[in-house]
Amino acid sequence: MVQTPRDGTTTDDHSAGAAYDSIAEGYAALNETSLLNEYYNRPALIQLAGDVTGHRILDAACGSGPILSDLRDRGAVATGFDSSQGMLDQARQRLGTDADLFVADLADALPFADDTFDDVIVSQALHYLEDWAPTLAEFHRVLKPGGRLIVSEEHPSATFLGDRLSGGTSEYFGTRPRTEEWTLGAGTAELTFWDRPLHAMTDAFAAAGFRIETISEPAPAAAAYERFPDEFENRPSGRFLAFLLFVLIAVEI
Ligand SMILES: C[S@@+](CC[C@H](N)C(=O)[O-])C[C@H]1O[C@@H](n2cnc3c(N)ncnc32)[C@H](O)[C@@H]1O
């Protein structure tokens, strides 16, 4: 399908950046209020990041900037990039004119010297890439030795079970595309996700020079139970399977 941006024009650009341009306003609004983003992913990432005072942080594929905003509030010097200008416009509205934001693609070389950042964060974006190797190599290059790569991804069991429970026939042991159509706000976009098994993730991290420090299957923030009581009716643990978070340490290769 063609993407349908808010201004009514159409484009044959099938990149994720063009897709997010079509839904930027609606996605930013959803991200600010949804159980998965506002009450689960963002607080879990911030908790994992811990004390970031004075850290120089790169938020890769920062979207509308909710995580970058939190990091900055906690004393980090944060830079963000995204391939969608529309999402960066949303980030700029949130973060102000002095925010350090630029358009770039996760698949390309980063415009930074070696050993620049204390931390790189990439949240819910690596799954738009079939091959993680060049991106992880760039993250490793721009991280200081011993720096952290903090990743939030879709839980591989959740993507596999989600497909099977909805009648799909996907095989867990393979890197496979999944296409969804999202209508958010006035725009519609077709997005292709590259699902993969857990070992493909951890193998890619190891090959790029990262040691796993933490794997987290986080609980939602406490406020989620009051805000979304129906979601927890049949979940006595108060938890659900959705995202998997990693803290990875850049080691010498
Ligand atoms: C699900 S949103 C997550 C945004 C943000 N990281 C967060 O967690 O709130 C995915 C973001 O990844 C961006 N993105 C997708 N593919 C990209 C690529 N190849 N390079 C840079 N950004 C990309 C999209 O434009 C979008 O802003």
PDB file of C-alpha atoms and ligand atoms in Angstrom:
ATOM      1  CA  MET A   1       0.000   0.000   0.000  1.00  0.00           C
ATOM      2  CA  VAL A   2       1.009   3.628  -0.261  1.00  0.00           C
ATOM      3  CA  GLN A   3       1.371   5.628   2.930  1.00  0.00           C
ATOM      4  CA  THR A   4      -1.264   8.324   3.443  1.00  0.00           C
ATOM      5  CA  PRO A   5       0.225  11.305   5.255  1.00  0.00           C
ATOM      6  CA  ARG A   6      -2.083  13.776   7.027  1.00  0.00           C
ATOM      7  CA  ASP A   7      -1.769  16.344   4.263  1.00  0.00           C
ATOM      8  CA  GLY A   8      -3.553  13.992   1.853  1.00  0.00           C
ATOM      9  CA  THR A   9      -0.526  13.432  -0.376  1.00  0.00           C
ATOM     10  CA  THR A  10       0.708   9.940  -1.114  1.00  0.00           C
ATOM     11  CA  THR A  11       4.203   8.475  -1.308  1.00  0.00           C
ATOM     12  CA  ASP A  12       5.719   5.288  -2.662  1.00  0.00           C
ATOM     13  CA  ASP A  13       8.424   5.402   0.018  1.00  0.00           C
ATOM     14  CA  HIS A  14       7.962   2.144   1.943  1.00  0.00           C
ATOM     15  CA  SER A  15      10.512   2.899   4.655  1.00  0.00           C
ATOM     16  CA  ALA A  16       9.490   2.863   8.312  1.00  0.00           C
ATOM     17  CA  GLY A  17      10.412   6.557   8.453  1.00  0.00           C
ATOM     18  CA  ALA A  18       7.857   7.411   5.756  1.00  0.00           C
ATOM     19  CA  ALA A  19       5.292   5.229   7.514  1.00  0.00           C
ATOM     20  CA  TYR A  20       5.842   7.078  10.796  1.00  0.00           C
ATOM     21  CA  ASP A  21       5.610  10.424   8.981  1.00  0.00           C
ATOM     22  CA  SER A  22       2.029   9.410   8.089  1.00  0.00           C
ATOM     23  CA  ILE A  23       1.025   8.700  11.670  1.00  0.00           C
ATOM     24  CA  ALA A  24       3.408  10.918  13.662  1.00  0.00           C
ATOM     25  CA  GLU A  25       0.815  12.999  15.486  1.00  0.00           C
ATOM     26  CA  GLY A  26      -1.438  10.045  16.300  1.00  0.00           C
ATOM     27  CA  TYR A  27       1.466   7.826  17.325  1.00  0.00           C
ATOM     28  CA  ALA A  28       2.932  10.490  19.618  1.00  0.00           C
ATOM     29  CA  ALA A  29      -0.449  10.920  21.342  1.00  0.00           C
ATOM     30  CA  LEU A  30      -0.868   7.161  21.738  1.00  0.00           C
ATOM     31  CA  ASN A  31       2.667   6.742  23.079  1.00  0.00           C
ATOM     32  CA  GLU A  32       1.967   9.331  25.800  1.00  0.00           C
ATOM     33  CA  THR A  33      -1.058   7.512  27.151  1.00  0.00           C
ATOM     34  CA  SER A  34      -0.836   3.804  26.292  1.00  0.00           C
ATOM     35  CA  LEU A  35      -0.343   0.969  28.744  1.00  0.00           C
ATOM     36  CA  LEU A  36       2.519  -0.434  26.661  1.00  0.00           C
ATOM     37  CA  ASN A  37       4.496   2.806  26.320  1.00  0.00           C
ATOM     38  CA  GLU A  38       3.677   5.191  29.131  1.00  0.00           C
ATOM     39  CA  TYR A  39       2.953   2.655  31.879  1.00  0.00           C
ATOM     40  CA  TYR A  40       5.334  -0.149  30.926  1.00  0.00           C
ATOM     41  CA  ASN A  41       8.167   0.473  28.460  1.00  0.00           C
ATOM     42  CA  ARG A  42       9.233   4.009  29.386  1.00  0.00           C
ATOM     43  CA  PRO A  43       9.277   3.539  33.181  1.00  0.00           C
ATOM     44  CA  ALA A  44      11.021   0.162  32.822  1.00  0.00           C
ATOM     45  CA  LEU A  45      13.739   1.658  30.621  1.00  0.00           C
ATOM     46  CA  ILE A  46      14.270   4.606  32.928  1.00  0.00           C
ATOM     47  CA  GLN A  47      14.537   2.295  35.917  1.00  0.00           C
ATOM     48  CA  LEU A  48      17.076   0.117  34.104  1.00  0.00           C
ATOM     49  CA  ALA A  49      19.121   3.173  33.101  1.00  0.00           C
ATOM     50  CA  GLY A  50      19.406   4.172  36.775  1.00  0.00           C
ATOM     51  CA  ASP A  51      21.476   7.214  37.655  1.00  0.00           C
ATOM     52  CA  VAL A  52      22.357   8.948  34.383  1.00  0.00           C
ATOM     53  CA  THR A  53      23.516  12.255  35.815  1.00  0.00           C
ATOM     54  CA  GLY A  54      26.139  13.697  33.482  1.00  0.00           C
ATOM     55  CA  HIS A  55      25.903  10.764  31.059  1.00  0.00           C
ATOM     56  CA  ARG A  56      26.158  11.556  27.371  1.00  0.00           C
ATOM     57  CA  ILE A  57      23.346   9.479  25.854  1.00  0.00           C
ATOM     58  CA  LEU A  58      22.257   8.731  22.287  1.00  0.00           C
ATOM     59  CA  ASP A  59      18.549   7.884  21.921  1.00  0.00           C
ATOM     60  CA  ALA A  60      18.499   6.038  18.587  1.00  0.00           C
ATOM     61  CA  ALA A  61      15.114   6.137  16.796  1.00  0.00           C
ATOM     62  CA  CYS A  62      13.887   8.437  19.556  1.00  0.00           C
ATOM     63  CA  GLY A  63      10.439   8.975  18.010  1.00  0.00           C
ATOM     64  CA  SER A  64       8.513  11.757  19.728  1.00  0.00           C
ATOM     65  CA  GLY A  65      11.122  11.871  22.493  1.00  0.00           C
ATOM     66  CA  PRO A  66       9.417  10.663  25.687  1.00  0.00           C
ATOM     67  CA  ILE A  67      12.438   8.660  26.821  1.00  0.00           C
ATOM     68  CA  LEU A  68      14.927  11.352  25.844  1.00  0.00           C
ATOM     69  CA  SER A  69      12.846  13.836  27.822  1.00  0.00           C
ATOM     70  CA  ASP A  70      13.003  11.663  30.951  1.00  0.00           C
ATOM     71  CA  LEU A  71      16.752  11.127  30.573  1.00  0.00           C
ATOM     72  CA  ARG A  72      17.327  14.842  30.190  1.00  0.00           C
ATOM     73  CA  ASP A  73      15.200  15.563  33.282  1.00  0.00           C
ATOM     74  CA  ARG A  74      17.457  13.142  35.171  1.00  0.00           C
ATOM     75  CA  GLY A  75      20.599  15.049  34.291  1.00  0.00           C
ATOM     76  CA  ALA A  76      21.754  13.306  31.103  1.00  0.00           C
ATOM     77  CA  VAL A  77      23.081  15.166  28.079  1.00  0.00           C
ATOM     78  CA  ALA A  78      20.897  13.492  25.477  1.00  0.00           C
ATOM     79  CA  THR A  79      20.963  13.483  21.678  1.00  0.00           C
ATOM     80  CA  GLY A  80      18.241  11.857  19.588  1.00  0.00           C
ATOM     81  CA  PHE A  81      17.762  10.818  15.994  1.00  0.00           C
ATOM     82  CA  ASP A  82      15.003   9.228  13.962  1.00  0.00           C
ATOM     83  CA  SER A  83      14.396   8.563  10.271  1.00  0.00           C
ATOM     84  CA  SER A  84      10.964  10.221  10.450  1.00  0.00           C
ATOM     85  CA  GLN A  85      10.981  14.021  10.261  1.00  0.00           C
ATOM     86  CA  GLY A  86       7.343  13.934  11.435  1.00  0.00           C
ATOM     87  CA  MET A  87       8.311  12.115  14.626  1.00  0.00           C
ATOM     88  CA  LEU A  88      11.186  14.537  15.210  1.00  0.00           C
ATOM     89  CA  ASP A  89       8.748  17.453  14.813  1.00  0.00           C
ATOM     90  CA  GLN A  90       6.723  15.896  17.621  1.00  0.00           C
ATOM     91  CA  ALA A  91       9.900  15.487  19.680  1.00  0.00           C
ATOM     92  CA  ARG A  92      10.842  19.110  19.111  1.00  0.00           C
ATOM     93  CA  GLN A  93       7.427  20.256  20.341  1.00  0.00           C
ATOM     94  CA  ARG A  94       8.000  18.238  23.511  1.00  0.00           C
ATOM     95  CA  LEU A  95      11.666  19.071  24.064  1.00  0.00           C
ATOM     96  CA  GLY A  96      12.005  22.641  22.820  1.00  0.00           C
ATOM     97  CA  THR A  97      14.116  24.337  20.183  1.00  0.00           C
ATOM     98  CA  ASP A  98      17.423  23.678  21.937  1.00  0.00           C
ATOM     99  CA  ALA A  99      17.009  19.880  21.871  1.00  0.00           C
ATOM    100  CA  ASP A 100      19.771  18.026  20.021  1.00  0.00           C
ATOM    101  CA  LEU A 101      17.796  16.102  17.367  1.00  0.00           C
ATOM    102  CA  PHE A 102      18.632  15.054  13.819  1.00  0.00           C
ATOM    103  CA  VAL A 103      17.290  12.905  10.980  1.00  0.00           C
ATOM    104  CA  ALA A 104      19.231   9.670  10.394  1.00  0.00           C
ATOM    105  CA  ASP A 105      18.614   6.036   9.605  1.00  0.00           C
ATOM    106  CA  LEU A 106      19.539   3.191  11.946  1.00  0.00           C
ATOM    107  CA  ALA A 107      21.064   1.388   8.978  1.00  0.00           C
ATOM    108  CA  ASP A 108      23.570   4.169   8.226  1.00  0.00           C
ATOM    109  CA  ALA A 109      26.886   5.241   9.749  1.00  0.00           C
ATOM    110  CA  LEU A 110      26.490   7.604  12.697  1.00  0.00           C
ATOM    111  CA  PRO A 111      27.979  11.127  12.524  1.00  0.00           C
ATOM    112  CA  PHE A 112      29.975  10.743  15.749  1.00  0.00           C
ATOM    113  CA  ALA A 113      33.581   9.981  16.630  1.00  0.00           C
ATOM    114  CA  ASP A 114      34.524   6.689  18.293  1.00  0.00           C
ATOM    115  CA  ASP A 115      33.968   6.482  22.091  1.00  0.00           C
ATOM    116  CA  THR A 116      31.518   9.418  22.248  1.00  0.00           C
ATOM    117  CA  PHE A 117      28.636   8.145  24.406  1.00  0.00           C
ATOM    118  CA  ASP A 118      28.244   6.646  27.878  1.00  0.00           C
ATOM    119  CA  ASP A 119      24.944   5.026  26.864  1.00  0.00           C
ATOM    120  CA  VAL A 120      22.998   4.307  23.694  1.00  0.00           C
ATOM    121  CA  ILE A 121      19.276   3.573  24.024  1.00  0.00           C
ATOM    122  CA  VAL A 122      17.230   2.003  21.254  1.00  0.00           C
ATOM    123  CA  SER A 123      13.615   1.391  22.150  1.00  0.00           C
ATOM    124  CA  GLN A 124      11.125  -0.480  19.979  1.00  0.00           C
ATOM    125  CA  ALA A 125      12.964   0.209  16.741  1.00  0.00           C
ATOM    126  CA  LEU A 126      15.523  -2.522  15.957  1.00  0.00           C
ATOM    127  CA  HIS A 127      12.637  -4.721  14.801  1.00  0.00           C
ATOM    128  CA  TYR A 128      12.292  -2.562  11.681  1.00  0.00           C
ATOM    129  CA  LEU A 129      15.658  -3.950  10.533  1.00  0.00           C
ATOM    130  CA  GLU A 130      16.183  -7.417   9.113  1.00  0.00           C
ATOM    131  CA  ASP A 131      19.926  -7.298   9.823  1.00  0.00           C
ATOM    132  CA  TRP A 132      21.010  -5.819  13.152  1.00  0.00           C
ATOM    133  CA  ALA A 133      24.780  -6.293  12.614  1.00  0.00           C
ATOM    134  CA  PRO A 134      25.729  -2.948  10.970  1.00  0.00           C
ATOM    135  CA  THR A 135      23.605  -0.965  13.438  1.00  0.00           C
ATOM    136  CA  LEU A 136      25.007  -2.744  16.497  1.00  0.00           C
ATOM    137  CA  ALA A 137      28.538  -2.265  15.131  1.00  0.00           C
ATOM    138  CA  GLU A 138      27.928   1.487  14.910  1.00  0.00           C
ATOM    139  CA  PHE A 139      26.499   1.593  18.431  1.00  0.00           C
ATOM    140  CA  HIS A 140      29.602  -0.251  19.681  1.00  0.00           C
ATOM    141  CA  ARG A 141      31.896   2.167  17.840  1.00  0.00           C
ATOM    142  CA  VAL A 142      30.329   5.332  19.275  1.00  0.00           C
ATOM    143  CA  LEU A 143      30.087   3.923  22.825  1.00  0.00           C
ATOM    144  CA  LYS A 144      32.950   4.419  25.227  1.00  0.00           C
ATOM    145  CA  PRO A 145      34.604   1.156  26.290  1.00  0.00           C
ATOM    146  CA  GLY A 146      32.373  -0.266  29.034  1.00  0.00           C
ATOM    147  CA  GLY A 147      29.483   1.944  27.883  1.00  0.00           C
ATOM    148  CA  ARG A 148      25.949   0.601  27.893  1.00  0.00           C
ATOM    149  CA  LEU A 149      23.574  -0.280  25.087  1.00  0.00           C
ATOM    150  CA  ILE A 150      20.042  -0.379  26.506  1.00  0.00           C
ATOM    151  CA  VAL A 151      17.561  -2.128  24.211  1.00  0.00           C
ATOM    152  CA  SER A 152      13.812  -2.553  24.377  1.00  0.00           C
ATOM    153  CA  GLU A 153      12.396  -5.014  21.886  1.00  0.00           C
ATOM    154  CA  GLU A 154       9.230  -6.973  21.370  1.00  0.00           C
ATOM    155  CA  HIS A 155       9.454 -10.183  23.396  1.00  0.00           C
ATOM    156  CA  PRO A 156      10.186 -12.987  20.889  1.00  0.00           C
ATOM    157  CA  SER A 157       7.700 -15.296  22.635  1.00  0.00           C
ATOM    158  CA  ALA A 158       5.002 -12.619  22.417  1.00  0.00           C
ATOM    159  CA  THR A 159       5.457 -12.067  18.678  1.00  0.00           C
ATOM    160  CA  PHE A 160       5.508 -15.821  17.993  1.00  0.00           C
ATOM    161  CA  LEU A 161       2.519 -16.665  20.206  1.00  0.00           C
ATOM    162  CA  GLY A 162       0.622 -13.617  18.929  1.00  0.00           C
ATOM    163  CA  ASP A 163       0.951 -14.879  15.367  1.00  0.00           C
ATOM    164  CA  ARG A 164       0.017 -18.480  16.227  1.00  0.00           C
ATOM    165  CA  LEU A 165      -2.962 -17.472  18.389  1.00  0.00           C
ATOM    166  CA  SER A 166      -4.325 -15.377  15.530  1.00  0.00           C
ATOM    167  CA  GLY A 167      -4.123 -18.322  13.109  1.00  0.00           C
ATOM    168  CA  GLY A 168      -0.665 -17.645  11.683  1.00  0.00           C
ATOM    169  CA  THR A 169       1.862 -20.340  10.840  1.00  0.00           C
ATOM    170  CA  SER A 170       5.136 -18.588  11.626  1.00  0.00           C
ATOM    171  CA  GLU A 171       8.099 -20.651  12.792  1.00  0.00           C
ATOM    172  CA  TYR A 172       9.863 -19.440  15.941  1.00  0.00           C
ATOM    173  CA  PHE A 173      13.359 -20.315  14.683  1.00  0.00           C
ATOM    174  CA  GLY A 174      13.825 -17.807  11.913  1.00  0.00           C
ATOM    175  CA  THR A 175      13.988 -14.095  11.159  1.00  0.00           C
ATOM    176  CA  ARG A 176      10.678 -13.368   9.506  1.00  0.00           C
ATOM    177  CA  PRO A 177       8.708 -10.300   8.347  1.00  0.00           C
ATOM    178  CA  ARG A 178       5.309  -9.371   9.790  1.00  0.00           C
ATOM    179  CA  THR A 179       3.338  -6.537   8.224  1.00  0.00           C
ATOM    180  CA  GLU A 180       0.672  -4.517  10.035  1.00  0.00           C
ATOM    181  CA  GLU A 181      -1.484  -1.590   8.974  1.00  0.00           C
ATOM    182  CA  TRP A 182      -1.854   1.118  11.618  1.00  0.00           C
ATOM    183  CA  THR A 183      -4.407   3.924  11.485  1.00  0.00           C
ATOM    184  CA  LEU A 184      -3.593   6.587  14.056  1.00  0.00           C
ATOM    185  CA  GLY A 185      -4.965  10.109  14.025  1.00  0.00           C
ATOM    186  CA  ALA A 186      -5.642  11.110  10.429  1.00  0.00           C
ATOM    187  CA  GLY A 187      -2.965   8.862   8.908  1.00  0.00           C
ATOM    188  CA  THR A 188      -2.597   5.218   7.899  1.00  0.00           C
ATOM    189  CA  ALA A 189       0.712   3.416   7.581  1.00  0.00           C
ATOM    190  CA  GLU A 190       1.928  -0.045   6.698  1.00  0.00           C
ATOM    191  CA  LEU A 191       4.774  -1.205   8.909  1.00  0.00           C
ATOM    192  CA  THR A 192       6.977  -4.268   8.466  1.00  0.00           C
ATOM    193  CA  PHE A 193       8.475  -5.782  11.616  1.00  0.00           C
ATOM    194  CA  TRP A 194      11.279  -8.337  11.515  1.00  0.00           C
ATOM    195  CA  ASP A 195      10.563 -10.878  14.253  1.00  0.00           C
ATOM    196  CA  ARG A 196      13.344 -13.183  15.426  1.00  0.00           C
ATOM    197  CA  PRO A 197      14.046 -15.753  18.140  1.00  0.00           C
ATOM    198  CA  LEU A 198      15.824 -14.872  21.376  1.00  0.00           C
ATOM    199  CA  HIS A 199      19.056 -16.568  20.327  1.00  0.00           C
ATOM    200  CA  ALA A 200      19.232 -14.425  17.169  1.00  0.00           C
ATOM    201  CA  MET A 201      19.096 -11.325  19.378  1.00  0.00           C
ATOM    202  CA  THR A 202      21.706 -12.506  21.868  1.00  0.00           C
ATOM    203  CA  ASP A 203      23.973 -13.869  19.090  1.00  0.00           C
ATOM    204  CA  ALA A 204      23.835 -10.483  17.322  1.00  0.00           C
ATOM    205  CA  PHE A 205      24.714  -8.662  20.559  1.00  0.00           C
ATOM    206  CA  ALA A 206      27.664 -10.989  21.242  1.00  0.00           C
ATOM    207  CA  ALA A 207      28.973 -10.770  17.664  1.00  0.00           C
ATOM    208  CA  ALA A 208      28.944  -6.962  17.860  1.00  0.00           C
ATOM    209  CA  GLY A 209      30.968  -6.945  21.106  1.00  0.00           C
ATOM    210  CA  PHE A 210      28.288  -6.661  23.764  1.00  0.00           C
ATOM    211  CA  ARG A 211      28.107  -8.635  27.011  1.00  0.00           C
ATOM    212  CA  ILE A 212      24.670  -9.083  28.525  1.00  0.00           C
ATOM    213  CA  GLU A 213      24.437  -7.464  31.945  1.00  0.00           C
ATOM    214  CA  THR A 214      20.656  -7.655  32.452  1.00  0.00           C
ATOM    215  CA  ILE A 215      17.666  -9.204  30.709  1.00  0.00           C
ATOM    216  CA  SER A 216      14.395  -7.798  31.995  1.00  0.00           C
ATOM    217  CA  GLU A 217      10.780  -8.934  31.533  1.00  0.00           C
ATOM    218  CA  PRO A 218       9.459  -5.868  33.350  1.00  0.00           C
ATOM    219  CA  ALA A 219       6.314  -5.384  35.377  1.00  0.00           C
ATOM    220  CA  PRO A 220       4.130  -2.398  34.491  1.00  0.00           C
ATOM    221  CA  ALA A 221       4.294   0.770  36.575  1.00  0.00           C
ATOM    222  CA  ALA A 222       2.090   0.671  39.694  1.00  0.00           C
ATOM    223  CA  ALA A 223      -0.244   3.317  38.227  1.00  0.00           C
ATOM    224  CA  ALA A 224      -1.155   0.914  35.382  1.00  0.00           C
ATOM    225  CA  TYR A 225      -3.371  -1.200  37.656  1.00  0.00           C
ATOM    226  CA  GLU A 226      -5.616   1.731  38.496  1.00  0.00           C
ATOM    227  CA  ARG A 227      -5.605   3.181  34.981  1.00  0.00           C
ATOM    228  CA  PHE A 228      -6.238  -0.114  33.077  1.00  0.00           C
ATOM    229  CA  PRO A 229      -8.019  -2.436  35.559  1.00  0.00           C
ATOM    230  CA  ASP A 230      -9.650  -4.552  32.809  1.00  0.00           C
ATOM    231  CA  GLU A 231      -6.249  -5.517  31.401  1.00  0.00           C
ATOM    232  CA  PHE A 232      -5.340  -7.219  34.678  1.00  0.00           C
ATOM    233  CA  GLU A 233      -8.608  -9.039  35.414  1.00  0.00           C
ATOM    234  CA  ASN A 234      -7.226 -12.430  34.375  1.00  0.00           C
ATOM    235  CA  ARG A 235      -3.607 -11.728  35.240  1.00  0.00           C
ATOM    236  CA  PRO A 236      -3.099 -12.480  38.943  1.00  0.00           C
ATOM    237  CA  SER A 237       0.650 -11.916  38.563  1.00  0.00           C
ATOM    238  CA  GLY A 238      -0.045  -8.334  37.488  1.00  0.00           C
ATOM    239  CA  ARG A 239       2.279  -8.932  34.544  1.00  0.00           C
ATOM    240  CA  PHE A 240       1.952  -9.656  30.835  1.00  0.00           C
ATOM    241  CA  LEU A 241       4.227 -10.766  28.032  1.00  0.00           C
ATOM    242  CA  ALA A 242       5.053  -7.904  25.680  1.00  0.00           C
ATOM    243  CA  PHE A 243       8.565  -6.456  25.676  1.00  0.00           C
ATOM    244  CA  LEU A 244      12.023  -7.711  26.555  1.00  0.00           C
ATOM    245  CA  LEU A 245      14.676  -5.263  27.752  1.00  0.00           C
ATOM    246  CA  PHE A 246      18.445  -5.662  27.759  1.00  0.00           C
ATOM    247  CA  VAL A 247      21.338  -3.810  29.353  1.00  0.00           C
ATOM    248  CA  LEU A 248      24.461  -4.655  27.331  1.00  0.00           C
ATOM    249  CA  ILE A 249      28.038  -3.637  28.026  1.00  0.00           C
ATOM    250  CA  ALA A 250      30.437  -2.724  25.221  1.00  0.00           C
ATOM    251  CA  VAL A 251      33.479  -4.954  25.577  1.00  0.00           C
ATOM    252  CA  GLU A 252      36.715  -5.011  23.624  1.00  0.00           C
ATOM    253  CA  ILE A 253      36.566  -6.869  20.305  1.00  0.00           C
TER     254      ILE A 253
HETATM  255  C1  LIG B   1       7.652   2.403  18.002  1.00  0.00           C
HETATM  256  S1  LIG B   1       8.457   3.953  17.711  1.00  0.00           S
HETATM  257  C2  LIG B   1       9.465   4.074  19.183  1.00  0.00           C
HETATM  258  C3  LIG B   1       9.912   5.479  19.459  1.00  0.00           C
HETATM  259  C4  LIG B   1      10.736   5.655  20.734  1.00  0.00           C
HETATM  260  N1  LIG B   1      12.009   4.963  20.635  1.00  0.00           N
HETATM  261  C5  LIG B   1       9.961   5.197  21.931  1.00  0.00           C
HETATM  262  O1  LIG B   1      10.231   4.102  22.445  1.00  0.00           O
HETATM  263  O2  LIG B   1       9.057   5.931  22.358  1.00  0.00           O
HETATM  264  C6  LIG B   1       9.641   3.481  16.473  1.00  0.00           C
HETATM  265  C7  LIG B   1      10.460   4.651  15.948  1.00  0.00           C
HETATM  266  O3  LIG B   1      11.528   4.118  15.175  1.00  0.00           O
HETATM  267  C8  LIG B   1      11.724   4.960  14.058  1.00  0.00           C
HETATM  268  N2  LIG B   1      12.411   4.178  13.029  1.00  0.00           N
HETATM  269  C9  LIG B   1      11.959   3.074  12.388  1.00  0.00           C
HETATM  270  N3  LIG B   1      12.888   2.622  11.525  1.00  0.00           N
HETATM  271  C10 LIG B   1      13.952   3.466  11.637  1.00  0.00           C
HETATM  272  C11 LIG B   1      15.233   3.509  11.009  1.00  0.00           C
HETATM  273  N4  LIG B   1      15.580   2.598  10.095  1.00  0.00           N
HETATM  274  N5  LIG B   1      16.068   4.494  11.351  1.00  0.00           N
HETATM  275  C12 LIG B   1      15.725   5.430  12.284  1.00  0.00           C
HETATM  276  N6  LIG B   1      14.527   5.430  12.910  1.00  0.00           N
HETATM  277  C13 LIG B   1      13.654   4.453  12.592  1.00  0.00           C
HETATM  278  C14 LIG B   1      10.322   5.398  13.673  1.00  0.00           C
HETATM  279  O4  LIG B   1      10.322   6.535  12.844  1.00  0.00           O
HETATM  280  C15 LIG B   1       9.696   5.617  15.041  1.00  0.00           C
HETATM  281  O5  LIG B   1       9.870   6.938  15.484  1.00  0.00           O
END
